[in-house]
mmCIF file of C-alpha atoms (C1' of nucleotides) in Angstrom:
data_model
loop_
_atom_site.group_PDB
_atom_site.id
_atom_site.type_symbol
_atom_site.label_atom_id
_atom_site.label_comp_id
_atom_site.label_asym_id
_atom_site.label_seq_id
_atom_site.Cartn_x
_atom_site.Cartn_y
_atom_site.Cartn_z
ATOM 1 C CA MET A 296 11.909 41.407 12.234
ATOM 2 C CA GLY A 297 14.854 39.939 13.967
ATOM 3 C CA PRO A 298 15.330 36.265 14.558
ATOM 4 C CA SER A 299 11.937 34.667 14.567
ATOM 5 C CA ARG A 300 10.289 33.643 17.761
ATOM 6 C CA HIS A 301 7.353 31.491 17.365
ATOM 7 C CA ASP A 302 7.858 29.821 14.087
ATOM 8 C CA ARG A 303 9.899 26.911 15.265
ATOM 9 C CA LEU A 304 7.639 23.997 15.983
ATOM 10 C CA THR A 305 8.395 21.095 18.230
ATOM 11 C CA ILE A 306 7.641 17.723 16.758
ATOM 12 C CA GLY A 307 4.605 17.529 19.000
ATOM 13 C CA GLU A 308 3.255 20.775 17.647
ATOM 14 C CA LEU A 309 3.910 19.734 14.105
ATOM 15 C CA SER A 310 2.149 16.491 14.843
ATOM 16 C CA ALA A 311 -0.856 18.277 16.267
ATOM 17 C CA ARG A 312 -1.097 20.622 13.336
ATOM 18 C CA SER A 313 -0.472 18.116 10.614
ATOM 19 C CA GLY A 314 -2.438 15.277 12.086
ATOM 20 C CA LEU A 315 0.459 12.893 11.690
ATOM 21 C CA ALA A 316 1.995 10.871 14.484
ATOM 22 C CA THR A 317 5.371 12.014 15.690
ATOM 23 C CA SER A 318 6.808 8.694 14.654
ATOM 24 C CA ALA A 319 5.659 9.335 11.117
ATOM 25 C CA LEU A 320 7.246 12.773 11.150
ATOM 26 C CA ARG A 321 10.547 11.349 12.313
ATOM 27 C CA TYR A 322 10.266 8.828 9.561
ATOM 28 C CA TYR A 323 9.633 11.561 7.024
ATOM 29 C CA GLU A 324 12.659 13.399 8.260
ATOM 30 C CA GLU A 325 14.725 10.287 7.943
ATOM 31 C CA LEU A 326 13.632 10.062 4.341
ATOM 32 C CA GLY A 327 14.562 13.670 3.805
ATOM 33 C CA LEU A 328 11.032 14.856 3.190
ATOM 34 C CA ILE A 329 11.242 17.405 5.959
ATOM 35 C CA HIS A 330 14.136 18.898 7.833
ATOM 36 C CA SER A 331 14.742 20.263 11.272
ATOM 37 C CA GLU A 332 17.275 22.109 13.311
ATOM 38 C CA ARG A 333 18.165 20.951 16.747
ATOM 39 C CA THR A 334 18.155 22.677 20.082
ATOM 40 C CA ALA A 335 21.273 22.575 22.213
ATOM 41 C CA GLY A 336 19.775 19.541 23.884
ATOM 42 C CA GLY A 337 19.196 17.746 20.606
ATOM 43 C CA GLN A 338 15.462 18.201 20.196
ATOM 44 C CA ARG A 339 13.997 18.922 16.796
ATOM 45 C CA ARG A 340 12.666 22.291 15.836
ATOM 46 C CA PHE A 341 10.806 22.546 12.578
ATOM 47 C CA ALA A 342 10.267 25.622 10.493
ATOM 48 C CA ARG A 343 6.646 26.319 9.621
ATOM 49 C CA GLN A 344 7.708 25.407 6.149
ATOM 50 C CA ALA A 345 7.592 21.812 7.270
ATOM 51 C CA LEU A 346 3.832 22.018 7.577
ATOM 52 C CA ARG A 347 3.516 22.774 3.927
ATOM 53 C CA ARG A 348 5.869 19.996 3.030
ATOM 54 C CA VAL A 349 3.975 17.506 5.101
ATOM 55 C CA ALA A 350 0.733 18.593 3.552
ATOM 56 C CA PHE A 351 2.221 18.206 0.138
ATOM 57 C CA VAL A 352 3.401 14.733 0.922
ATOM 58 C CA ARG A 353 0.017 13.663 2.199
ATOM 59 C CA ALA A 354 -1.675 15.086 -0.824
ATOM 60 C CA ALA A 355 0.830 13.369 -3.066
ATOM 61 C CA GLN A 356 0.068 10.078 -1.389
ATOM 62 C CA ARG A 357 -3.566 10.602 -2.092
ATOM 63 C CA VAL A 358 -2.898 10.660 -5.764
ATOM 64 C CA GLY A 359 -0.820 7.561 -5.565
ATOM 65 C CA LEU A 360 2.742 8.775 -5.179
ATOM 66 C CA SER A 361 5.146 6.941 -2.945
ATOM 67 C CA LEU A 362 7.090 8.852 -0.352
ATOM 68 C CA ASP A 363 10.130 8.618 -2.547
ATOM 69 C CA GLU A 364 8.325 10.149 -5.444
ATOM 70 C CA ALA A 365 6.921 12.850 -3.260
ATOM 71 C CA GLY A 366 10.428 13.523 -2.061
ATOM 72 C CA ALA A 367 11.655 13.846 -5.590
ATOM 73 C CA ALA A 368 8.955 16.367 -6.309
ATOM 74 C CA LEU A 369 9.814 18.310 -3.184
ATOM 75 C CA ALA A 370 13.460 18.299 -4.115
ATOM 76 C CA GLY A 371 12.664 21.238 -6.345
ATOM 77 C CA LEU A 372 11.830 23.352 -3.327
ATOM 78 C CA PRO A 373 14.174 25.093 -0.925
ATOM 79 C CA VAL A 374 14.531 23.403 2.394
ATOM 80 C CA ASP A 375 14.872 26.399 4.616
ATOM 81 C CA ARG A 376 12.911 29.156 2.948
ATOM 82 C CA SER A 377 9.382 29.461 1.794
ATOM 83 C CA PRO A 378 9.281 28.731 -1.895
ATOM 84 C CA THR A 379 8.616 31.527 -4.297
ATOM 85 C CA ALA A 380 5.394 31.396 -6.227
ATOM 86 C CA THR A 381 7.387 30.382 -9.247
ATOM 87 C CA GLU A 382 9.140 27.513 -7.537
ATOM 88 C CA TRP A 383 5.966 26.302 -6.032
ATOM 89 C CA SER A 384 3.943 26.436 -9.164
ATOM 90 C CA ARG A 385 6.592 24.507 -11.051
ATOM 91 C CA VAL A 386 6.325 21.681 -8.564
ATOM 92 C CA ALA A 387 2.594 21.897 -8.384
ATOM 93 C CA ARG A 388 2.160 21.818 -12.106
ATOM 94 C CA THR A 389 3.882 18.509 -12.563
ATOM 95 C CA TRP A 390 1.676 16.667 -10.234
ATOM 96 C CA GLN A 391 -1.408 18.533 -11.235
ATOM 97 C CA SER A 392 -1.162 16.690 -14.496
ATOM 98 C CA ARG A 393 -0.794 13.560 -12.486
ATOM 99 C CA ILE A 394 -4.116 14.269 -10.872
ATOM 100 C CA ASP A 395 -5.668 14.906 -14.238
ATOM 101 C CA GLU A 396 -4.438 11.600 -15.536
ATOM 102 C CA GLN A 397 -5.752 9.833 -12.529
ATOM 103 C CA ILE A 398 -9.147 11.430 -12.877
ATOM 104 C CA GLU A 399 -9.191 10.438 -16.511
ATOM 105 C CA ASP A 400 -8.333 6.877 -15.541
ATOM 106 C CA LEU A 401 -11.131 6.678 -13.061
ATOM 107 C CA ARG A 402 -13.583 8.203 -15.444
ATOM 108 C CA ARG A 403 -12.754 5.630 -18.072
ATOM 109 C CA LEU A 404 -13.177 2.912 -15.548
ATOM 110 C CA ARG A 405 -16.540 4.177 -14.444
ATOM 111 C CA ASP A 406 -17.855 4.791 -17.917
ATOM 112 C CA HIS A 407 -16.795 1.409 -19.057
ATOM 113 C CA LEU A 408 -18.401 -0.223 -16.116
ATOM 114 C CA THR A 409 -21.592 1.603 -16.856
ATOM 115 C CA GLY A 410 -21.352 0.524 -20.443
ATOM 116 C CA CYS A 411 -21.015 -3.111 -19.548
ATOM 117 C CA ILE A 412 -24.025 -2.935 -17.328
ATOM 118 C CA GLY A 413 -26.047 -0.976 -19.786
ATOM 119 C CA CYS A 414 -25.453 -3.289 -22.682
ATOM 120 C CA GLY A 415 -25.801 -6.372 -20.581
ATOM 121 C CA CYS A 416 -22.716 -7.896 -22.084
ATOM 122 C CA LEU A 417 -21.255 -8.542 -18.683
ATOM 123 C CA SER A 418 -17.981 -9.021 -20.392
ATOM 124 C CA LEU A 419 -15.858 -7.367 -17.776
ATOM 125 C CA GLY A 420 -13.648 -10.357 -17.373
ATOM 126 C CA THR A 421 -12.511 -10.552 -20.924
ATOM 127 C CA CYS A 422 -12.716 -6.909 -21.720
ATOM 128 C CA ALA A 423 -9.407 -5.427 -22.766
ATOM 129 C CA LEU A 424 -10.153 -2.116 -21.164
ATOM 130 C CA TYR A 425 -10.206 -3.692 -17.775
ATOM 131 C CA ASN A 426 -6.871 -5.207 -18.221
ATOM 132 C CA PRO A 427 -5.155 -2.315 -19.810
ATOM 133 C CA HIS A 428 -1.645 -3.049 -18.735
ATOM 134 C CA ASP A 429 -1.853 -6.583 -19.877
ATOM 135 C CA VAL A 430 0.781 -9.087 -19.007
ATOM 136 C CA GLN A 431 2.591 -8.312 -15.851
ATOM 137 C CA GLY A 432 2.607 -11.862 -14.704
ATOM 138 C CA ALA A 433 6.361 -11.921 -14.725
ATOM 139 C CA ASP A 434 7.674 -8.792 -13.180
ATOM 140 C CA GLY A 435 10.197 -8.685 -10.452
ATOM 141 C CA PRO A 436 10.476 -9.649 -6.849
ATOM 142 C CA GLY A 437 9.510 -7.554 -3.908
ATOM 143 C CA ALA A 438 6.344 -5.754 -3.183
ATOM 144 C CA ARG A 439 4.287 -4.598 -6.066
ATOM 145 C CA LYS A 440 2.865 -1.188 -5.988
ATOM 146 C CA LEU A 441 -0.721 -1.314 -5.006
ATOM 147 C CA LEU A 442 -1.468 -0.259 -8.483
ATOM 148 C CA PRO A 443 1.302 -1.218 -10.778
ATOM 149 C CA SER A 444 -0.707 0.324 -13.503
ATOM 150 C CA ARG A 445 -0.015 3.800 -14.794
ATOM 151 C CA MET B 67 -24.757 -29.336 -23.352
ATOM 152 C CA GLY B 68 -23.458 -31.859 -20.974
ATOM 153 C CA PRO B 69 -20.470 -31.295 -18.799
ATOM 154 C CA SER B 70 -18.537 -28.391 -20.212
ATOM 155 C CA ARG B 71 -15.313 -28.908 -22.032
ATOM 156 C CA HIS B 72 -13.242 -25.926 -22.497
ATOM 157 C CA ASP B 73 -14.333 -23.538 -19.858
ATOM 158 C CA ARG B 74 -12.171 -24.827 -17.092
ATOM 159 C CA LEU B 75 -8.957 -22.900 -16.946
ATOM 160 C CA THR B 76 -5.725 -24.048 -15.421
ATOM 161 C CA ILE B 77 -4.049 -21.573 -13.166
ATOM 162 C CA GLY B 78 -1.512 -20.912 -15.874
ATOM 163 C CA GLU B 79 -4.221 -20.051 -18.356
ATOM 164 C CA LEU B 80 -5.945 -17.828 -15.880
ATOM 165 C CA SER B 81 -2.646 -16.156 -15.188
ATOM 166 C CA ALA B 82 -2.009 -15.558 -18.859
ATOM 167 C CA ARG B 83 -5.449 -14.138 -19.425
ATOM 168 C CA SER B 84 -5.642 -12.007 -16.343
ATOM 169 C CA GLY B 85 -2.077 -10.823 -16.343
ATOM 170 C CA LEU B 86 -1.594 -11.838 -12.731
ATOM 171 C CA ALA B 87 1.107 -14.150 -11.493
ATOM 172 C CA THR B 88 -0.007 -17.632 -10.516
ATOM 173 C CA SER B 89 1.192 -16.953 -7.007
ATOM 174 C CA ALA B 90 -1.146 -13.998 -6.807
ATOM 175 C CA LEU B 91 -4.044 -16.114 -8.024
ATOM 176 C CA ARG B 92 -3.364 -18.735 -5.391
ATOM 177 C CA TYR B 93 -3.268 -15.975 -2.861
ATOM 178 C CA TYR B 94 -6.593 -14.659 -4.070
ATOM 179 C CA GLU B 95 -8.072 -18.086 -3.781
ATOM 180 C CA GLU B 96 -6.767 -18.382 -0.276
ATOM 181 C CA LEU B 97 -8.558 -15.160 0.546
ATOM 182 C CA GLY B 98 -11.724 -16.483 -1.008
ATOM 183 C CA LEU B 99 -11.806 -14.006 -3.865
ATOM 184 C CA ILE B 100 -11.887 -16.738 -6.436
ATOM 185 C CA HIS B 101 -12.664 -20.421 -6.257
ATOM 186 C CA SER B 102 -11.612 -23.541 -8.051
ATOM 187 C CA GLU B 103 -12.402 -27.158 -8.387
ATOM 188 C CA ARG B 104 -9.682 -29.732 -8.374
ATOM 189 C CA THR B 105 -8.753 -32.449 -10.809
ATOM 190 C CA ALA B 106 -8.325 -35.979 -9.546
ATOM 191 C CA GLY B 107 -4.643 -35.177 -9.209
ATOM 192 C CA GLY B 108 -5.266 -32.071 -7.138
ATOM 193 C CA GLN B 109 -4.695 -29.356 -9.705
ATOM 194 C CA ARG B 110 -6.906 -26.303 -9.808
ATOM 195 C CA ARG B 111 -9.452 -25.734 -12.495
ATOM 196 C CA PHE B 112 -11.118 -22.371 -12.629
ATOM 197 C CA ALA B 113 -14.418 -21.504 -14.178
ATOM 198 C CA ARG B 114 -14.296 -18.671 -16.681
ATOM 199 C CA GLN B 115 -16.220 -16.812 -14.067
ATOM 200 C CA ALA B 116 -12.967 -16.400 -12.217
ATOM 201 C CA LEU B 117 -11.685 -14.085 -14.910
ATOM 202 C CA ARG B 118 -14.448 -11.660 -14.215
ATOM 203 C CA ARG B 119 -13.836 -11.845 -10.525
ATOM 204 C CA VAL B 120 -10.159 -11.203 -10.913
ATOM 205 C CA ALA B 121 -10.855 -8.270 -13.167
ATOM 206 C CA PHE B 122 -13.246 -6.880 -10.623
ATOM 207 C CA VAL B 123 -10.698 -7.214 -7.881
ATOM 208 C CA ARG B 124 -8.033 -5.439 -9.877
ATOM 209 C CA ALA B 125 -10.411 -2.670 -10.754
ATOM 210 C CA ALA B 126 -11.460 -2.397 -7.143
ATOM 211 C CA GLN B 127 -7.852 -2.035 -6.111
ATOM 212 C CA ARG B 128 -7.477 0.784 -8.549
ATOM 213 C CA VAL B 129 -10.082 2.747 -6.737
ATOM 214 C CA GLY B 130 -8.461 2.095 -3.430
ATOM 215 C CA LEU B 131 -10.217 -0.960 -2.060
ATOM 216 C CA SER B 132 -8.289 -3.566 -0.146
ATOM 217 C CA LEU B 133 -8.589 -7.185 -1.136
ATOM 218 C CA ASP B 134 -10.826 -7.744 1.835
ATOM 219 C CA GLU B 135 -13.155 -5.020 0.768
ATOM 220 C CA ALA B 136 -13.175 -6.291 -2.773
ATOM 221 C CA GLY B 137 -14.039 -9.693 -1.398
ATOM 222 C CA ALA B 138 -16.921 -8.270 0.552
ATOM 223 C CA ALA B 139 -18.254 -6.661 -2.585
ATOM 224 C CA LEU B 140 -17.891 -9.907 -4.489
ATOM 225 C CA ALA B 141 -19.688 -11.770 -1.762
ATOM 226 C CA GLY B 142 -22.885 -10.586 -3.384
ATOM 227 C CA LEU B 143 -22.164 -12.674 -6.452
ATOM 228 C CA PRO B 144 -22.644 -16.366 -6.965
ATOM 229 C CA VAL B 145 -19.457 -18.368 -6.870
ATOM 230 C CA ASP B 146 -20.274 -20.947 -9.439
ATOM 231 C CA ARG B 147 -22.606 -19.299 -11.883
ATOM 232 C CA SER B 148 -22.384 -16.217 -13.980
ATOM 233 C CA PRO B 149 -24.185 -13.448 -12.181
ATOM 234 C CA THR B 150 -27.424 -12.155 -13.546
ATOM 235 C CA ALA B 151 -27.460 -8.622 -14.845
ATOM 236 C CA THR B 152 -29.329 -7.631 -11.730
ATOM 237 C CA GLU B 153 -26.844 -9.148 -9.353
ATOM 238 C CA TRP B 154 -23.963 -7.685 -11.209
ATOM 239 C CA SER B 155 -25.364 -4.234 -11.453
ATOM 240 C CA ARG B 156 -26.118 -4.185 -7.764
ATOM 241 C CA VAL B 157 -22.496 -4.884 -6.984
ATOM 242 C CA ALA B 158 -21.267 -2.529 -9.647
ATOM 243 C CA ARG B 159 -23.446 0.312 -8.498
ATOM 244 C CA THR B 160 -22.023 0.412 -5.018
ATOM 245 C CA TRP B 161 -18.519 0.923 -6.131
ATOM 246 C CA GLN B 162 -19.440 3.142 -8.982
ATOM 247 C CA SER B 163 -20.339 5.685 -6.383
ATOM 248 C CA ARG B 164 -16.989 5.021 -4.851
ATOM 249 C CA ILE B 165 -15.364 6.007 -8.090
ATOM 250 C CA ASP B 166 -17.452 9.127 -8.236
ATOM 251 C CA GLU B 167 -16.407 10.117 -4.756
ATOM 252 C CA GLN B 168 -12.816 9.520 -5.586
ATOM 253 C CA ILE B 169 -13.022 11.615 -8.708
ATOM 254 C CA GLU B 170 -14.665 14.367 -6.708
ATOM 255 C CA ASP B 171 -11.883 14.168 -4.166
ATOM 256 C CA LEU B 172 -9.220 14.491 -6.754
ATOM 257 C CA ARG B 173 -10.976 17.322 -8.458
ATOM 258 C CA ARG B 174 -11.173 19.223 -5.205
ATOM 259 C CA LEU B 175 -7.545 18.627 -4.593
ATOM 260 C CA ARG B 176 -6.573 19.858 -8.017
ATOM 261 C CA ASP B 177 -8.797 22.888 -7.943
ATOM 262 C CA HIS B 178 -7.617 23.866 -4.572
ATOM 263 C CA LEU B 179 -4.040 23.540 -5.601
ATOM 264 C CA THR B 180 -4.701 25.740 -8.565
ATOM 265 C CA GLY B 181 -6.404 28.225 -6.315
ATOM 266 C CA CYS B 182 -3.453 28.444 -3.992
ATOM 267 C CA ILE B 183 -1.133 29.058 -6.849
ATOM 268 C CA GLY B 184 -3.406 31.533 -8.476
ATOM 269 C CA CYS B 185 -3.898 33.672 -5.447
ATOM 270 C CA GLY B 186 -0.333 33.373 -4.371
ATOM 271 C CA CYS B 187 -1.308 32.703 -0.813
ATOM 272 C CA LEU B 188 0.825 29.615 -0.734
ATOM 273 C CA SER B 189 -1.083 28.590 2.296
ATOM 274 C CA LEU B 190 -1.212 24.945 1.504
ATOM 275 C CA GLY B 191 0.331 23.937 4.771
ATOM 276 C CA THR B 192 -2.210 25.571 6.947
ATOM 277 C CA CYS B 193 -5.135 25.205 4.636
ATOM 278 C CA ALA B 194 -7.915 23.142 6.106
ATOM 279 C CA LEU B 195 -8.847 21.655 2.800
ATOM 280 C CA TYR B 196 -5.528 19.932 2.525
ATOM 281 C CA ASN B 197 -5.835 18.369 5.854
ATOM 282 C CA PRO B 198 -9.437 17.371 5.723
ATOM 283 C CA HIS B 199 -9.299 14.444 8.036
ATOM 284 C CA ASP B 200 -7.517 16.382 10.683
ATOM 285 C CA VAL B 201 -6.233 14.716 13.754
ATOM 286 C CA GLN B 202 -5.312 11.136 13.268
ATOM 287 C CA GLY B 203 -2.150 11.435 15.229
ATOM 288 C CA ALA B 204 -3.281 8.801 17.660
ATOM 289 C CA ASP B 205 -4.835 5.975 15.818
ATOM 290 C CA GLY B 206 -3.926 2.398 16.356
ATOM 291 C CA PRO B 207 -1.052 0.071 15.802
ATOM 292 C CA GLY B 208 -0.350 -1.882 12.709
ATOM 293 C CA ALA B 209 -0.039 -0.731 9.184
ATOM 294 C CA ARG B 210 -1.985 2.255 8.115
ATOM 295 C CA LYS B 211 -3.748 2.208 4.863
ATOM 296 C CA LEU B 212 -1.815 4.059 2.303
ATOM 297 C CA LEU B 213 -4.515 6.595 2.439
ATOM 298 C CA PRO B 214 -6.289 6.475 5.719
ATOM 299 C CA SER B 215 -8.420 9.280 4.509
ATOM 300 C CA ARG B 216 -11.914 8.712 3.160
ATOM 301 C "C1'" DC C 26 15.791 23.329 41.805
ATOM 302 C "C1'" DT C 27 12.624 19.872 41.027
ATOM 303 C "C1'" DG C 28 9.330 17.229 38.694
ATOM 304 C "C1'" DC C 29 7.087 15.667 34.780
ATOM 305 C "C1'" DA C 30 5.626 15.754 30.105
ATOM 306 C "C1'" DA C 31 7.690 15.853 25.993
ATOM 307 C "C1'" DC C 32 11.369 14.769 23.750
ATOM 308 C "C1'" DT C 33 15.549 11.482 21.983
ATOM 309 C "C1'" DT C 34 17.528 6.976 19.564
ATOM 310 C "C1'" DC C 35 17.382 2.359 18.286
ATOM 311 C "C1'" DA C 36 15.685 -2.077 17.324
ATOM 312 C "C1'" DA C 37 11.972 -4.761 16.465
ATOM 313 C "C1'" DG C 38 7.305 -5.574 14.983
ATOM 314 C "C1'" DC C 39 3.367 -5.430 11.839
ATOM 315 C "C1'" DC C 40 0.091 -5.256 7.902
ATOM 316 C "C1'" DG C 41 -1.086 -5.951 3.141
ATOM 317 C "C1'" DA C 42 -0.033 -8.042 -0.943
ATOM 318 C "C1'" DC C 43 2.464 -10.658 -2.793
ATOM 319 C "C1'" DT C 44 7.098 -13.377 -4.523
ATOM 320 C "C1'" DT C 45 10.614 -16.877 -4.075
ATOM 321 C "C1'" DG C 46 12.393 -21.308 -3.388
ATOM 322 C "C1'" DA C 47 12.446 -26.071 -2.207
ATOM 323 C "C1'" DA C 48 10.755 -30.409 -2.806
ATOM 324 C "C1'" DG C 49 7.689 -33.013 -4.748
ATOM 325 C "C1'" DT C 50 3.388 -34.497 -8.092
ATOM 326 C "C1'" DC C 51 0.433 -34.376 -12.419
ATOM 327 C "C1'" DA C 52 -0.858 -34.573 -17.307
ATOM 328 C "C1'" DA C 53 -0.298 -34.937 -21.915
ATOM 329 C "C1'" DG C 54 2.394 -35.476 -26.219
ATOM 330 C "C1'" DC C 55 5.668 -38.485 -28.377
ATOM 331 C "C1'" DG D 24 5.638 -45.524 -20.632
ATOM 332 C "C1'" DC D 25 8.497 -41.744 -20.267
ATOM 333 C "C1'" DT D 26 9.739 -37.193 -20.186
ATOM 334 C "C1'" DT D 27 9.026 -32.501 -19.396
ATOM 335 C "C1'" DG D 28 6.726 -28.563 -18.197
ATOM 336 C "C1'" DA D 29 3.005 -27.129 -15.572
ATOM 337 C "C1'" DC D 30 1.281 -27.860 -11.530
ATOM 338 C "C1'" DT D 31 1.127 -28.670 -5.971
ATOM 339 C "C1'" DT D 32 2.102 -27.081 -0.855
ATOM 340 C "C1'" DC D 33 4.542 -24.779 2.612
ATOM 341 C "C1'" DA D 34 7.604 -21.698 4.811
ATOM 342 C "C1'" DA D 35 10.096 -17.745 4.551
ATOM 343 C "C1'" DG D 36 11.295 -13.358 2.510
ATOM 344 C "C1'" DT D 37 10.288 -8.550 0.772
ATOM 345 C "C1'" DC D 38 8.752 -3.849 0.469
ATOM 346 C "C1'" DG D 39 6.551 0.406 1.891
ATOM 347 C "C1'" DG D 40 5.044 2.905 5.601
ATOM 348 C "C1'" DC D 41 4.779 3.281 9.431
ATOM 349 C "C1'" DT D 42 4.031 1.930 15.112
ATOM 350 C "C1'" DT D 43 5.623 0.183 19.506
ATOM 351 C "C1'" DG D 44 8.629 -0.233 23.266
ATOM 352 C "C1'" DA D 45 12.623 0.360 26.008
ATOM 353 C "C1'" DA D 46 15.769 3.192 28.074
ATOM 354 C "C1'" DG D 47 17.345 7.390 28.615
ATOM 355 C "C1'" DT D 48 17.489 12.982 28.137
ATOM 356 C "C1'" DT D 49 15.452 17.883 27.814
ATOM 357 C "C1'" DG D 50 13.057 21.798 28.907
ATOM 358 C "C1'" DC D 51 9.856 24.479 31.152
ATOM 359 C "C1'" DA D 52 6.229 25.495 35.087
ATOM 360 C "C1'" DG D 53 6.020 26.031 39.576
#
DNA sequence: CTGCAACTTCAAGCCGACTTGAAGTCAAGC
DNA sequence: GCTTGACTTCAAGTCGGCTTGAAGTTGCAG
């Protein structure tokens, strides 16, 4: 009850608990992935909430989302309050399907690889399945996503 | 028999068939992922073999390998000849397990997410499973891998 | 009140994986 | 034999996701 005491984390604490460098956390804040209040002196104080957000972002990266995409997903959640179960599950559901897709992708890849070995055709190079997204030879400038596929 | 005729590809042909930009193929060659002979005039001619190698590299990227790592895996294959089934399957097997691990990872992630929603604990942020590789706050300089985990 | 670790901002650097552009050369079809 | 498009090299740029460093400020333990 009353104004909370110990649930404002310094960036160092958040770093320790999330495993991310403080520089990364500042970067995340800059991108709007997490938010902080400031002390009178200008230092950041994060709500515990931020821990969840950071964790979400890291998990999202694991399944191939960019920080921007992760941010978009998080946009559905309140910044200052803990999300309700409903809010949270809405967000979670969207990227759960993303995970499923990704698993399916990998499984196809593996099975096909096995198939090629099994049958001895060794046709990987010319096999359509391995080149599923076909021509991308002429895309755009700038960095490509690691895996432009999807 | 005799010196082959139509199994030397120009970089443009290789590009068309692999879906990669010619600039990317040159880059791959520079990294030693693929190899070419040169015409009298200095233009590249790739063996069909290169198609397989490129496909392997792309597939390897999909499961999270860097180009260097992909190259290391390919190092087990002959540069100039088609690999034997044995050679190929040796290479393939190593990264097949990589796929399996990755699938397992994703499955854990998904299941855990579901669990958190189901039980309403919403503890994602503090949940050890989401932060499996713990402290990495002080690593090194330079770019981090997208997913330093693993 | 002091000292020191932890914080602040800002600019610059870096890595991987390429792309772009300039300036020039090759090869093959008419 | 010429033209034209595909090729060549090289240097520089780009993008995401941070890290590093400099120079200065805060906040808490003693």
